[in-house]
mmCIF file of C-alpha atoms in Angstrom:
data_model
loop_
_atom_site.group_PDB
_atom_site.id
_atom_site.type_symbol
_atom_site.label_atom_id
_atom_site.label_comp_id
_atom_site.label_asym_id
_atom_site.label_seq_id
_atom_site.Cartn_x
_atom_site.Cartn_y
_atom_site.Cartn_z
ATOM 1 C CA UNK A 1 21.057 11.920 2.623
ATOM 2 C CA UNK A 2 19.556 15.267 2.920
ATOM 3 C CA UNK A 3 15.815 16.044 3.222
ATOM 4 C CA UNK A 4 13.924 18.173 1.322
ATOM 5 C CA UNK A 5 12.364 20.865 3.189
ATOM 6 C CA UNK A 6 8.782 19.078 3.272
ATOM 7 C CA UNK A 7 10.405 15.820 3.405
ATOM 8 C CA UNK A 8 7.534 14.994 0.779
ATOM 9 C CA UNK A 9 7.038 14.392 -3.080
ATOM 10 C CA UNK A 10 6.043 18.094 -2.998
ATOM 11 C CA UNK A 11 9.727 19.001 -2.313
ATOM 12 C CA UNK A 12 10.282 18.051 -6.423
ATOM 13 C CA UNK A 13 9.621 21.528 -8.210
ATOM 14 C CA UNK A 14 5.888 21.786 -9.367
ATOM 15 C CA UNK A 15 4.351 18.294 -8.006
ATOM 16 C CA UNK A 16 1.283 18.979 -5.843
ATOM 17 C CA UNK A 17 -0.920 16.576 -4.339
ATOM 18 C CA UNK A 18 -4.519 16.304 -3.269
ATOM 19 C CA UNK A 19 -6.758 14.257 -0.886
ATOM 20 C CA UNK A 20 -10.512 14.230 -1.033
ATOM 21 C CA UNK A 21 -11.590 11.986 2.049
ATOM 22 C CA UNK A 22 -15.113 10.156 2.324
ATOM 23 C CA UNK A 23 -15.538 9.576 6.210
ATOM 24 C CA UNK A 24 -19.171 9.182 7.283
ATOM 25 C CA UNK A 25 -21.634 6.070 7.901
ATOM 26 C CA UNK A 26 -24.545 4.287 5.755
ATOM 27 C CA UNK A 27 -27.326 2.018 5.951
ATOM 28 C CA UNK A 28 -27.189 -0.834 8.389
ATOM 29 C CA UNK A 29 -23.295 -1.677 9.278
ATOM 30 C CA UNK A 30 -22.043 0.085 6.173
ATOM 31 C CA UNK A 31 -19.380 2.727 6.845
ATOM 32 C CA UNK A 32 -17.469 4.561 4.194
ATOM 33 C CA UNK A 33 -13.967 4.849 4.741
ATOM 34 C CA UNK A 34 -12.267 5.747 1.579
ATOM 35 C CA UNK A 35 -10.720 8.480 -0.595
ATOM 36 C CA UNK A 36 -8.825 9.235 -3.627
ATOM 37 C CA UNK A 37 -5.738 10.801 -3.707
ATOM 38 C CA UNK A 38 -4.021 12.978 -6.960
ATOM 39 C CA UNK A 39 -0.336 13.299 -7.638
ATOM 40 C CA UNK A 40 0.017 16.083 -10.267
ATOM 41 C CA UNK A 41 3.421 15.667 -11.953
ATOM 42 C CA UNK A 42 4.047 19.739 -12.923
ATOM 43 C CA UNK A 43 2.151 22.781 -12.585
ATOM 44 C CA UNK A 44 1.517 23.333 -16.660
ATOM 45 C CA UNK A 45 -0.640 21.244 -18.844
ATOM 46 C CA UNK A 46 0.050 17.492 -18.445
ATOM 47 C CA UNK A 47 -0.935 16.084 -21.677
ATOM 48 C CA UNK A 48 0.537 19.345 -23.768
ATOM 49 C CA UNK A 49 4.047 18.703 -21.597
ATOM 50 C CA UNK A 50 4.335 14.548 -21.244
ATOM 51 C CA UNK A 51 6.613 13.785 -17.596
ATOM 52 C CA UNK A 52 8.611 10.776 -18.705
ATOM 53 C CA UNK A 53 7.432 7.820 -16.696
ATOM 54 C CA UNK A 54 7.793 4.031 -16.462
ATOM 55 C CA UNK A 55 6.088 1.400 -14.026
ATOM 56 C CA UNK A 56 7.854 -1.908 -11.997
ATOM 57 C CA UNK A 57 5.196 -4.444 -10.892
ATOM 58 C CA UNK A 58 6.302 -6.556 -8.507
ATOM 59 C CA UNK A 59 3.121 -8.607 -7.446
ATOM 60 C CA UNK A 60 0.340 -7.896 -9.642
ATOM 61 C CA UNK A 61 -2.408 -8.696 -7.671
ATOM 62 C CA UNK A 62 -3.874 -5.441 -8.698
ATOM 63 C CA UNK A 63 -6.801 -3.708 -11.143
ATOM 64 C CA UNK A 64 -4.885 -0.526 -12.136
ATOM 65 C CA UNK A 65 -5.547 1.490 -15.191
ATOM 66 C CA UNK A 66 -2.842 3.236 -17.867
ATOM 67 C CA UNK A 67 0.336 1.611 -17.131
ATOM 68 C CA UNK A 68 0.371 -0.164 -20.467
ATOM 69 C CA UNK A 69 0.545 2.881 -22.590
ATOM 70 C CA UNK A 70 2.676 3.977 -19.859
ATOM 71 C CA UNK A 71 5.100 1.007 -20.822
ATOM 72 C CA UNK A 72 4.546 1.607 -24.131
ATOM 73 C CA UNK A 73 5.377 5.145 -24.629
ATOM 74 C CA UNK A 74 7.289 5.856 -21.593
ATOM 75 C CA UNK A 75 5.123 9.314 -20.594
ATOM 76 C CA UNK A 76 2.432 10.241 -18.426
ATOM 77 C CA UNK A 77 -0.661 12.428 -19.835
ATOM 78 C CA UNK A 78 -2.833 13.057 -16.696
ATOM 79 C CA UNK A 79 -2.068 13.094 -12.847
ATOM 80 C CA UNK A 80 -1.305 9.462 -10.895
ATOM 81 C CA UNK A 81 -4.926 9.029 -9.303
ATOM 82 C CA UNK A 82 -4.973 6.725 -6.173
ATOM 83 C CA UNK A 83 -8.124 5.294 -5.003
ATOM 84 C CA UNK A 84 -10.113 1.766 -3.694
ATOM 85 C CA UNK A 85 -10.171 -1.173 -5.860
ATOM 86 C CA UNK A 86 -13.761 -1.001 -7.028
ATOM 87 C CA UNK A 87 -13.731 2.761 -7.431
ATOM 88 C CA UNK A 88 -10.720 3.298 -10.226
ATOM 89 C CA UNK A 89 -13.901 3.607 -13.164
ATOM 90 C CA UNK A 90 -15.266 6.358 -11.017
ATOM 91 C CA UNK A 91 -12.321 7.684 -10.818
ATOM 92 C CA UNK A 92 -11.036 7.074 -14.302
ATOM 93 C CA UNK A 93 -13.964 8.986 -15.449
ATOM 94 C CA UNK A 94 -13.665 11.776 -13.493
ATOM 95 C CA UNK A 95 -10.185 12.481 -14.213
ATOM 96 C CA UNK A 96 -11.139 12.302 -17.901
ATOM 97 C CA UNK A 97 -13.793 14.548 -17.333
ATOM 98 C CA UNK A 98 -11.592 17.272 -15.954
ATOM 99 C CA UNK A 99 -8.683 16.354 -18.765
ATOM 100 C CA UNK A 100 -11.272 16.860 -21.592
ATOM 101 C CA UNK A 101 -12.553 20.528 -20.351
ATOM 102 C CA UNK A 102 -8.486 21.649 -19.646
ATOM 103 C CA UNK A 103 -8.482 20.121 -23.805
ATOM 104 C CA UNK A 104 -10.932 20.491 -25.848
ATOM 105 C CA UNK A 105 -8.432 19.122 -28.879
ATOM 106 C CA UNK A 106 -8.367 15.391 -27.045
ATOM 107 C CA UNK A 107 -10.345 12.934 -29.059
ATOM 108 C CA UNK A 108 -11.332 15.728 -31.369
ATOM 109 C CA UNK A 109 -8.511 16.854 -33.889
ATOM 110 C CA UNK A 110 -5.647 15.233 -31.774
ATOM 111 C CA UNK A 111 -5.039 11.616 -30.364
ATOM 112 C CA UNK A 112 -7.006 10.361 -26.900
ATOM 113 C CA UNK A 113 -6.001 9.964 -23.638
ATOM 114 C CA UNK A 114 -4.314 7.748 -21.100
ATOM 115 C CA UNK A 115 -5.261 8.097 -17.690
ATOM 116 C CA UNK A 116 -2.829 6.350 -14.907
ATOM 117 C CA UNK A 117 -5.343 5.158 -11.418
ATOM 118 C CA UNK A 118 -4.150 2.793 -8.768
ATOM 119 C CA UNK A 119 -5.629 0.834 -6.151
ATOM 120 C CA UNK A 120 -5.278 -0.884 -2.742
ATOM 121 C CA UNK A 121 -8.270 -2.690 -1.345
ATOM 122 C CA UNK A 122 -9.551 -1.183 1.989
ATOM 123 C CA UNK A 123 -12.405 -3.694 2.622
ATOM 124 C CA UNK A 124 -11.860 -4.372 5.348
ATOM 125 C CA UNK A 125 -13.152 -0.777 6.689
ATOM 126 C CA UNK A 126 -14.937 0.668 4.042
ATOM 127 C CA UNK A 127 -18.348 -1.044 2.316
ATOM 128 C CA UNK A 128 -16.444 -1.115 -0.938
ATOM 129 C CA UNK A 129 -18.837 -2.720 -2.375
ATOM 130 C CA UNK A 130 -21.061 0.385 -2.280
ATOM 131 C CA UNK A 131 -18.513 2.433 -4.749
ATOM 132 C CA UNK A 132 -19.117 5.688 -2.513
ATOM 133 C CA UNK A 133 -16.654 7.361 -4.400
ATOM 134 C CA UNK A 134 -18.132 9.498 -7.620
ATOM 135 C CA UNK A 135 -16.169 10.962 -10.649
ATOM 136 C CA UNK A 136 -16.556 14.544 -8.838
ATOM 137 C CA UNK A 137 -14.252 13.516 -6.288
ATOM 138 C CA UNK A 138 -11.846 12.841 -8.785
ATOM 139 C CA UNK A 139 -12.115 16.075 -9.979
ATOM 140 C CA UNK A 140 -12.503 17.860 -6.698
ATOM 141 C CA UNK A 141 -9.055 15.855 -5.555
ATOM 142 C CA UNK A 142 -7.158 17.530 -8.599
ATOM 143 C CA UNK A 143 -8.345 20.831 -8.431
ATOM 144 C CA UNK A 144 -7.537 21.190 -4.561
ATOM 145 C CA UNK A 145 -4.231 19.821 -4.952
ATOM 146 C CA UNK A 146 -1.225 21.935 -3.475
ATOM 147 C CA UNK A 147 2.176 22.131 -2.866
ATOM 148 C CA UNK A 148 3.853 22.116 0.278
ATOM 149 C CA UNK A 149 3.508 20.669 3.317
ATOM 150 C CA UNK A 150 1.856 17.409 2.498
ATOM 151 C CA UNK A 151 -1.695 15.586 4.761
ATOM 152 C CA UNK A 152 -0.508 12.347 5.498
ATOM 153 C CA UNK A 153 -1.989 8.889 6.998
ATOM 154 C CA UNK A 154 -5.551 8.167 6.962
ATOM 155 C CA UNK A 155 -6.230 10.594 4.318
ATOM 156 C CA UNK A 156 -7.088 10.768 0.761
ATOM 157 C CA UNK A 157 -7.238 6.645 -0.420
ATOM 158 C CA UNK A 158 -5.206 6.062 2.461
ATOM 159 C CA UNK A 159 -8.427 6.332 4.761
ATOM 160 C CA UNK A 160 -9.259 2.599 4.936
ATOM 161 C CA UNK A 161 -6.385 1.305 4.295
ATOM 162 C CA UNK A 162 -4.302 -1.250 6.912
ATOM 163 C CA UNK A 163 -0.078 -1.385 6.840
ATOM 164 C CA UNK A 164 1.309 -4.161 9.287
ATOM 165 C CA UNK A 165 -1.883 -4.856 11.039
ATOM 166 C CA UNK A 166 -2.111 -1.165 12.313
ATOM 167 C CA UNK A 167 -3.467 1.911 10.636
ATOM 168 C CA UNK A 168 -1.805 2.779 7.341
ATOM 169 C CA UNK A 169 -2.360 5.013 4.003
ATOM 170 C CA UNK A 170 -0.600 7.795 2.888
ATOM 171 C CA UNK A 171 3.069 8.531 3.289
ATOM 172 C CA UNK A 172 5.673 10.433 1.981
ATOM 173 C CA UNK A 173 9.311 11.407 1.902
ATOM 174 C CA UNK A 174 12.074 12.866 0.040
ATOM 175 C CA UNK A 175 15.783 13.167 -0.834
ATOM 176 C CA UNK A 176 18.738 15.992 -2.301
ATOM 177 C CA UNK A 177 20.885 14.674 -4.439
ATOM 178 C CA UNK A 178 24.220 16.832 -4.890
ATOM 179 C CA UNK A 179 25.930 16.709 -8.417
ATOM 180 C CA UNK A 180 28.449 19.263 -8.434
ATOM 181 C CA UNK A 181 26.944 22.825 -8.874
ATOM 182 C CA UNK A 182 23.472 21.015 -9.470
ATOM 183 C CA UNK A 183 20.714 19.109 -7.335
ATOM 184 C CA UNK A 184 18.054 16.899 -8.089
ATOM 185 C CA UNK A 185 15.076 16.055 -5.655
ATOM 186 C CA UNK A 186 13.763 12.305 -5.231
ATOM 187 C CA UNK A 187 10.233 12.378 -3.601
ATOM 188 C CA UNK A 188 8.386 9.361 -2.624
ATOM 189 C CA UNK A 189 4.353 8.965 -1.776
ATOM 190 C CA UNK A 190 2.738 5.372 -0.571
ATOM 191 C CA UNK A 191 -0.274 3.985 -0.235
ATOM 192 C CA UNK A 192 0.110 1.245 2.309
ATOM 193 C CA UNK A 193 -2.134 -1.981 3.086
ATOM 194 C CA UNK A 194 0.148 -4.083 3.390
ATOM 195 C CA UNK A 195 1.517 -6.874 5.656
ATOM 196 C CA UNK A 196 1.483 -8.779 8.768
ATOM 197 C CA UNK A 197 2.417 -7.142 12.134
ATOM 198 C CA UNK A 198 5.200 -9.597 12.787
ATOM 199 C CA UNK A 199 6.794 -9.125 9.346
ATOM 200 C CA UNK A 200 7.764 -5.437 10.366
ATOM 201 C CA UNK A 201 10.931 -4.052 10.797
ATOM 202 C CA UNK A 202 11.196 -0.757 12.337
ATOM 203 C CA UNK A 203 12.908 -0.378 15.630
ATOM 204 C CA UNK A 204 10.743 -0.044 17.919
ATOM 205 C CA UNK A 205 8.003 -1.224 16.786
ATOM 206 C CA UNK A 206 5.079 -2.554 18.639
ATOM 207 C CA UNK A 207 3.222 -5.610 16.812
ATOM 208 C CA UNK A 208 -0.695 -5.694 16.658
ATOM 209 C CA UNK A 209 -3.133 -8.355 18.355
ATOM 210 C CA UNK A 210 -3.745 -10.584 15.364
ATOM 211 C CA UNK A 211 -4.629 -14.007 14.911
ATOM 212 C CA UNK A 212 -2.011 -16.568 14.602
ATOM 213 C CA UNK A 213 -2.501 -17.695 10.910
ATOM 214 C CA UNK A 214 -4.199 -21.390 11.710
ATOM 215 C CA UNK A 215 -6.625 -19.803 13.542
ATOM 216 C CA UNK A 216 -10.182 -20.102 12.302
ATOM 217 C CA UNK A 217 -11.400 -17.115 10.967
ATOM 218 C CA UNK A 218 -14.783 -16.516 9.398
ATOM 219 C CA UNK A 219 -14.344 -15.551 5.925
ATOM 220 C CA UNK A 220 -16.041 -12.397 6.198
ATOM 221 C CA UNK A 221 -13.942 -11.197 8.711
ATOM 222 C CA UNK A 222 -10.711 -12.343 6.853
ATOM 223 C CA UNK A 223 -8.080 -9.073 6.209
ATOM 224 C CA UNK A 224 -7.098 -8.843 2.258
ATOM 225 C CA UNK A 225 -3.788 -9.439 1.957
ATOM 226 C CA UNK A 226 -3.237 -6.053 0.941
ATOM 227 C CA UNK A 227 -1.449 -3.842 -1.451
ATOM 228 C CA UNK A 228 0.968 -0.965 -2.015
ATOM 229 C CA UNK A 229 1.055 1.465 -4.624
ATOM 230 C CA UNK A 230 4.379 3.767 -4.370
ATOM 231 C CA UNK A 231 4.850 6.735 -6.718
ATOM 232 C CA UNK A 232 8.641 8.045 -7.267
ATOM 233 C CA UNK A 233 8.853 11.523 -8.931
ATOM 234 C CA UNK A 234 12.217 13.500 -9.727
ATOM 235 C CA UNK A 235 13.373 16.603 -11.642
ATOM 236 C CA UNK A 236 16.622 14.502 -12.764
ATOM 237 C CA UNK A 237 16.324 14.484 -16.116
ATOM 238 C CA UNK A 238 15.450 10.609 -16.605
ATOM 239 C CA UNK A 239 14.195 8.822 -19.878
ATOM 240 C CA UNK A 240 11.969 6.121 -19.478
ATOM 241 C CA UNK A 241 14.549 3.646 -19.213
ATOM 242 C CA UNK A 242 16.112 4.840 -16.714
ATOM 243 C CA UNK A 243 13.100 5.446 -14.113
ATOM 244 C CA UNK A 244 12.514 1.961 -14.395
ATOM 245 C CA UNK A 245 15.546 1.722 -12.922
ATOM 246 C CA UNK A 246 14.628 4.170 -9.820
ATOM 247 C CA UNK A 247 11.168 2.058 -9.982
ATOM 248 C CA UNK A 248 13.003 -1.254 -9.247
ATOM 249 C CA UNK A 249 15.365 0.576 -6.672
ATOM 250 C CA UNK A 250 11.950 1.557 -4.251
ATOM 251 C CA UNK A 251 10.932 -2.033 -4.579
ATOM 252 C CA UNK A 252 14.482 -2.408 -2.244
ATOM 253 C CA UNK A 253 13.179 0.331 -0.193
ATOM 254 C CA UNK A 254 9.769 -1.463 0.485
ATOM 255 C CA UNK A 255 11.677 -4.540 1.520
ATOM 256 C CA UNK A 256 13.571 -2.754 3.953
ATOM 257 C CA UNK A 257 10.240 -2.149 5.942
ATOM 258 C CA UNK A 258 10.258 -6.001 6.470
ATOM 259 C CA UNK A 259 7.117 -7.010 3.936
ATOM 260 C CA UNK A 260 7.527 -10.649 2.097
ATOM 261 C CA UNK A 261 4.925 -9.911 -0.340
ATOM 262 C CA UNK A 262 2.085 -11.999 -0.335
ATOM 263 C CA UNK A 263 0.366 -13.553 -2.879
ATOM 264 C CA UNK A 264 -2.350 -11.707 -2.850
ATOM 265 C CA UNK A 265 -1.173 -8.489 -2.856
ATOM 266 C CA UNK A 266 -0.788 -5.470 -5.763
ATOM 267 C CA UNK A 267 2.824 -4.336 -4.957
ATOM 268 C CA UNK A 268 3.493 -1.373 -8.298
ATOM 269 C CA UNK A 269 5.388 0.984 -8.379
ATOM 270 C CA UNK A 270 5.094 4.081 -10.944
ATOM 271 C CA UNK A 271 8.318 6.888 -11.216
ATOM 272 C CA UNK A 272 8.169 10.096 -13.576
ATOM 273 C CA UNK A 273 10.210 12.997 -13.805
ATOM 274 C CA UNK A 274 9.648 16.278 -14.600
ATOM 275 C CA UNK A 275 12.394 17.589 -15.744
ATOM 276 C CA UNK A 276 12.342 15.182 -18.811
ATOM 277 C CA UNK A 277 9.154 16.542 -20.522
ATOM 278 C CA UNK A 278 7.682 15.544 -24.264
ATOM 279 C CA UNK A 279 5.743 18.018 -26.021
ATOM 280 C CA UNK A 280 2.626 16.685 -27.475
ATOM 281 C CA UNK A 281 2.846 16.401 -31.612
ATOM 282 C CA UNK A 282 4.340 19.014 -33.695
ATOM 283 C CA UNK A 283 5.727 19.024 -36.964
ATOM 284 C CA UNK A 284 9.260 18.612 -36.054
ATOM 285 C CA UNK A 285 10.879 15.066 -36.726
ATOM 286 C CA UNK A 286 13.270 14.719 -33.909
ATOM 287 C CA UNK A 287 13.948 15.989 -30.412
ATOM 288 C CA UNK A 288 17.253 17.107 -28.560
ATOM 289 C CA UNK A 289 16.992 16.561 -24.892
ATOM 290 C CA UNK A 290 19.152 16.483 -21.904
ATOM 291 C CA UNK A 291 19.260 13.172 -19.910
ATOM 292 C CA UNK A 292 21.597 11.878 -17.090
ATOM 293 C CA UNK A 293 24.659 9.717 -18.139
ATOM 294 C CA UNK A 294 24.253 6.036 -16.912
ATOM 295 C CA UNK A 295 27.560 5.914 -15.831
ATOM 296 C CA UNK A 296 27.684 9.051 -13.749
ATOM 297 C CA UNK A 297 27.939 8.776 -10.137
ATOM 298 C CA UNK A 298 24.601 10.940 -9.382
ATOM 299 C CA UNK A 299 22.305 7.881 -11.438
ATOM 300 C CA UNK A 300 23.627 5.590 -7.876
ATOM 301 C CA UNK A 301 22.684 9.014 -5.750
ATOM 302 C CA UNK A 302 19.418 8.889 -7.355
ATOM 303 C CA UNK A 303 19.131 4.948 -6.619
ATOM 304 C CA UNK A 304 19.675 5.376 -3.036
ATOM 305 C CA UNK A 305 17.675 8.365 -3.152
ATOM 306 C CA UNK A 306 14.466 6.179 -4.171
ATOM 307 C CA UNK A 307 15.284 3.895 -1.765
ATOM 308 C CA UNK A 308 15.759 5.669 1.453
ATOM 309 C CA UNK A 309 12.807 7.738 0.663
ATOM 310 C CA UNK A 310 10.380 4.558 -0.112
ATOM 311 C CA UNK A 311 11.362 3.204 2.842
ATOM 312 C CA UNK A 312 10.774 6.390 5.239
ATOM 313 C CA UNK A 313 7.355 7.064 3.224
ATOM 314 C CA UNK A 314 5.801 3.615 4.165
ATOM 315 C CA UNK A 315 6.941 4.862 8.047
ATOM 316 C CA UNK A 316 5.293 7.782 7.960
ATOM 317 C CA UNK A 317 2.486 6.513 6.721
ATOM 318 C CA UNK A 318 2.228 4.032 10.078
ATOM 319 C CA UNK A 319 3.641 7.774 12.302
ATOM 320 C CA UNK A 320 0.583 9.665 10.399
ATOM 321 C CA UNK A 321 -1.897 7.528 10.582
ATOM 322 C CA UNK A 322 -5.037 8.058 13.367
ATOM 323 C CA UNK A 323 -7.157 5.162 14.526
ATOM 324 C CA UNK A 324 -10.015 4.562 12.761
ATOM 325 C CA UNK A 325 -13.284 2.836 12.887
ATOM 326 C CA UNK A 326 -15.165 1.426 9.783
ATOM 327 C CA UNK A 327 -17.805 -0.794 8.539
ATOM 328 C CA UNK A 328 -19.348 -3.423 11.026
ATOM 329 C CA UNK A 329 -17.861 -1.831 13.976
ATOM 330 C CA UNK A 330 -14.460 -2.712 13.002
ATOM 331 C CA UNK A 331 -11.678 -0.420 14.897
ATOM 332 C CA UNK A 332 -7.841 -0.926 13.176
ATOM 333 C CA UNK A 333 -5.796 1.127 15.433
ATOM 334 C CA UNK A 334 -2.851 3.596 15.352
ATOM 335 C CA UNK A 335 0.888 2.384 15.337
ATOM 336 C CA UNK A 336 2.403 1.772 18.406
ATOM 337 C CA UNK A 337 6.604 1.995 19.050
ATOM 338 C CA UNK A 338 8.426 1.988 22.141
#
């Protein structure tokens, strides 16, 4: 299928995203090696103009935040927030914070707020335990966010974070989808820590050195098995319903890439589109909106569409990626393919 011109989430009409990236040592053997990450559905006001949205777990080994009211009401009201496991409060807050000055009517004379944040745990490089990231990140993430040509790899929350035993984090990737004298975008962003180097499947690709799973290994020194959050955005006009659909569809995409799943591992995947959009409250009783025909043959366009691009996200988050070195000396190192 056809690329968009970024081949990126940003090729959908009005998403942006933004990466604020915390690279620099502590005390002793700390290191922090983190980031958060913001994927802002449209360029107007997010909680006036609700993107529909649904989510597809499938591991939930994970701590995120918002995807019940998500499943519930089938809308987002804030930006998709990435970040480390023990930061998502920090981040939670922040995001808040910057929701409640853009709306001084939430919690006041109108309802409150849902904020959507996901995590991977990157652990293994970054003293997570430390919570280095603050709620001004959060807010410094969504107000640099831009358009375009997207920072990928070891950027953003994808700066600790370990795909296939080699450096992971952010990737992206996107697809057209013709429909007679119309088009509709599919655009895909990861955040990859997940998997065993053997498990991979892209050709060429050059395992990492690991340890053969009955070797001994002290448990400090013991990888998590890992997570991957994958965000799907689209202007098709979708209902809820329906992108749970496209959800399910990238979880075919991430198999592709060769992963099994672990037990341990948060594998969740969130889709919105922004060309479905809810106005918040009003006096009016019902709504009259254009959505996409089940039956059409553009809903198994946009299926494929989610899955190609899931799968070519999670490799360019492995073709990004840089080496990196983290906490305790720890070096995971870039991709390799022959």
């Amino acid at each position: 299928m056809k690329k968009g011109k970024w081949n990126a989430i940003t090729d959908v009409e009005g998403v942006s995203v933004g990466h604020v990236t915390l690279d620099r040592p502590g005390d002793g053997e700390d290191y922090f090696c983190t980031g958060v990450t913001a994927i802002l559905p449209h360029g107007g006001n997010w909680f006036e103009e609700k993107p529909a949205a649904a989510s597809f777990v499938l591991n939930g080994f994970g701590k995120t935040a918002g995807l019940v009211q998500v499943e519930e009401l089938g809308v987002l009201e804030s930006p998709i927030m990435l970040t480390n496991t023990f930061s998502v409060g920090a981040v939670l807050e922040g995001t808040l914070q910057y929701m409640l000055e853009e709306n001084p009517a939430i919690g006041d004379s109108t309802s409150s707020l849902n904020i959507v944040v996901g995590e991977c745990n990157d652990s293994f490089l970054n003293s997570m335990r430390k919570m280095a990231v603050r709620p001004d990140d959060a807010v410094r993430t969504i107000r640099e966010a831009v358009g375009g040509e997207l920072a990928q790899g070891a950027v953003g929350a994808g700066k600790g974070m370990i795909c296939y035993g080699a450096k992971g984090g952010i990737g992206s990737s996107s697809r057209i989808v013709a429909a007679g004298s119309r088009s509709f975008t599919v655009g895909t962003l990861v955040l990859t820590n997940f998997g065993r180097g053997q498990e991979c499947r892209f050709p060429g690709w050059v395992a990492p050195e690991e340890p053969a799973p009955e070797t001994p290994v002290a448990e400090e020194d013991k990888r998590p098995d890992g997570s991957v959050i994958i965000v799907v955005a689209t202007d098709a006009p979708l209902d809820a319903r329906q992108l749970k659909r496209i959800a399910r569809r990238a979880a075919i995409g991430l198999g592709r890439t060769g992963t099994h799943i672990h037990n341990g591992s948060g594998d969740i995947i969130i889709a919105f589109s922004n060309g479905l959009l809810t106005r918040h409250g009003g006096e009016a009783m019902t709504v009259t909106r254009e959505i996409i025909k089940d039956d059409h043959p553009v809903m198994n366009d946009l299926f494929e569409a989610a899955i190609a691009s899931t799968e070519e996200a999670v490799l360019q988050s492995l073709l990004h990626a840089e080496t990196t070195a983290g906490r305790k000396g720890r070096v995971v190192r870039k991709a390799e393919f022959r």
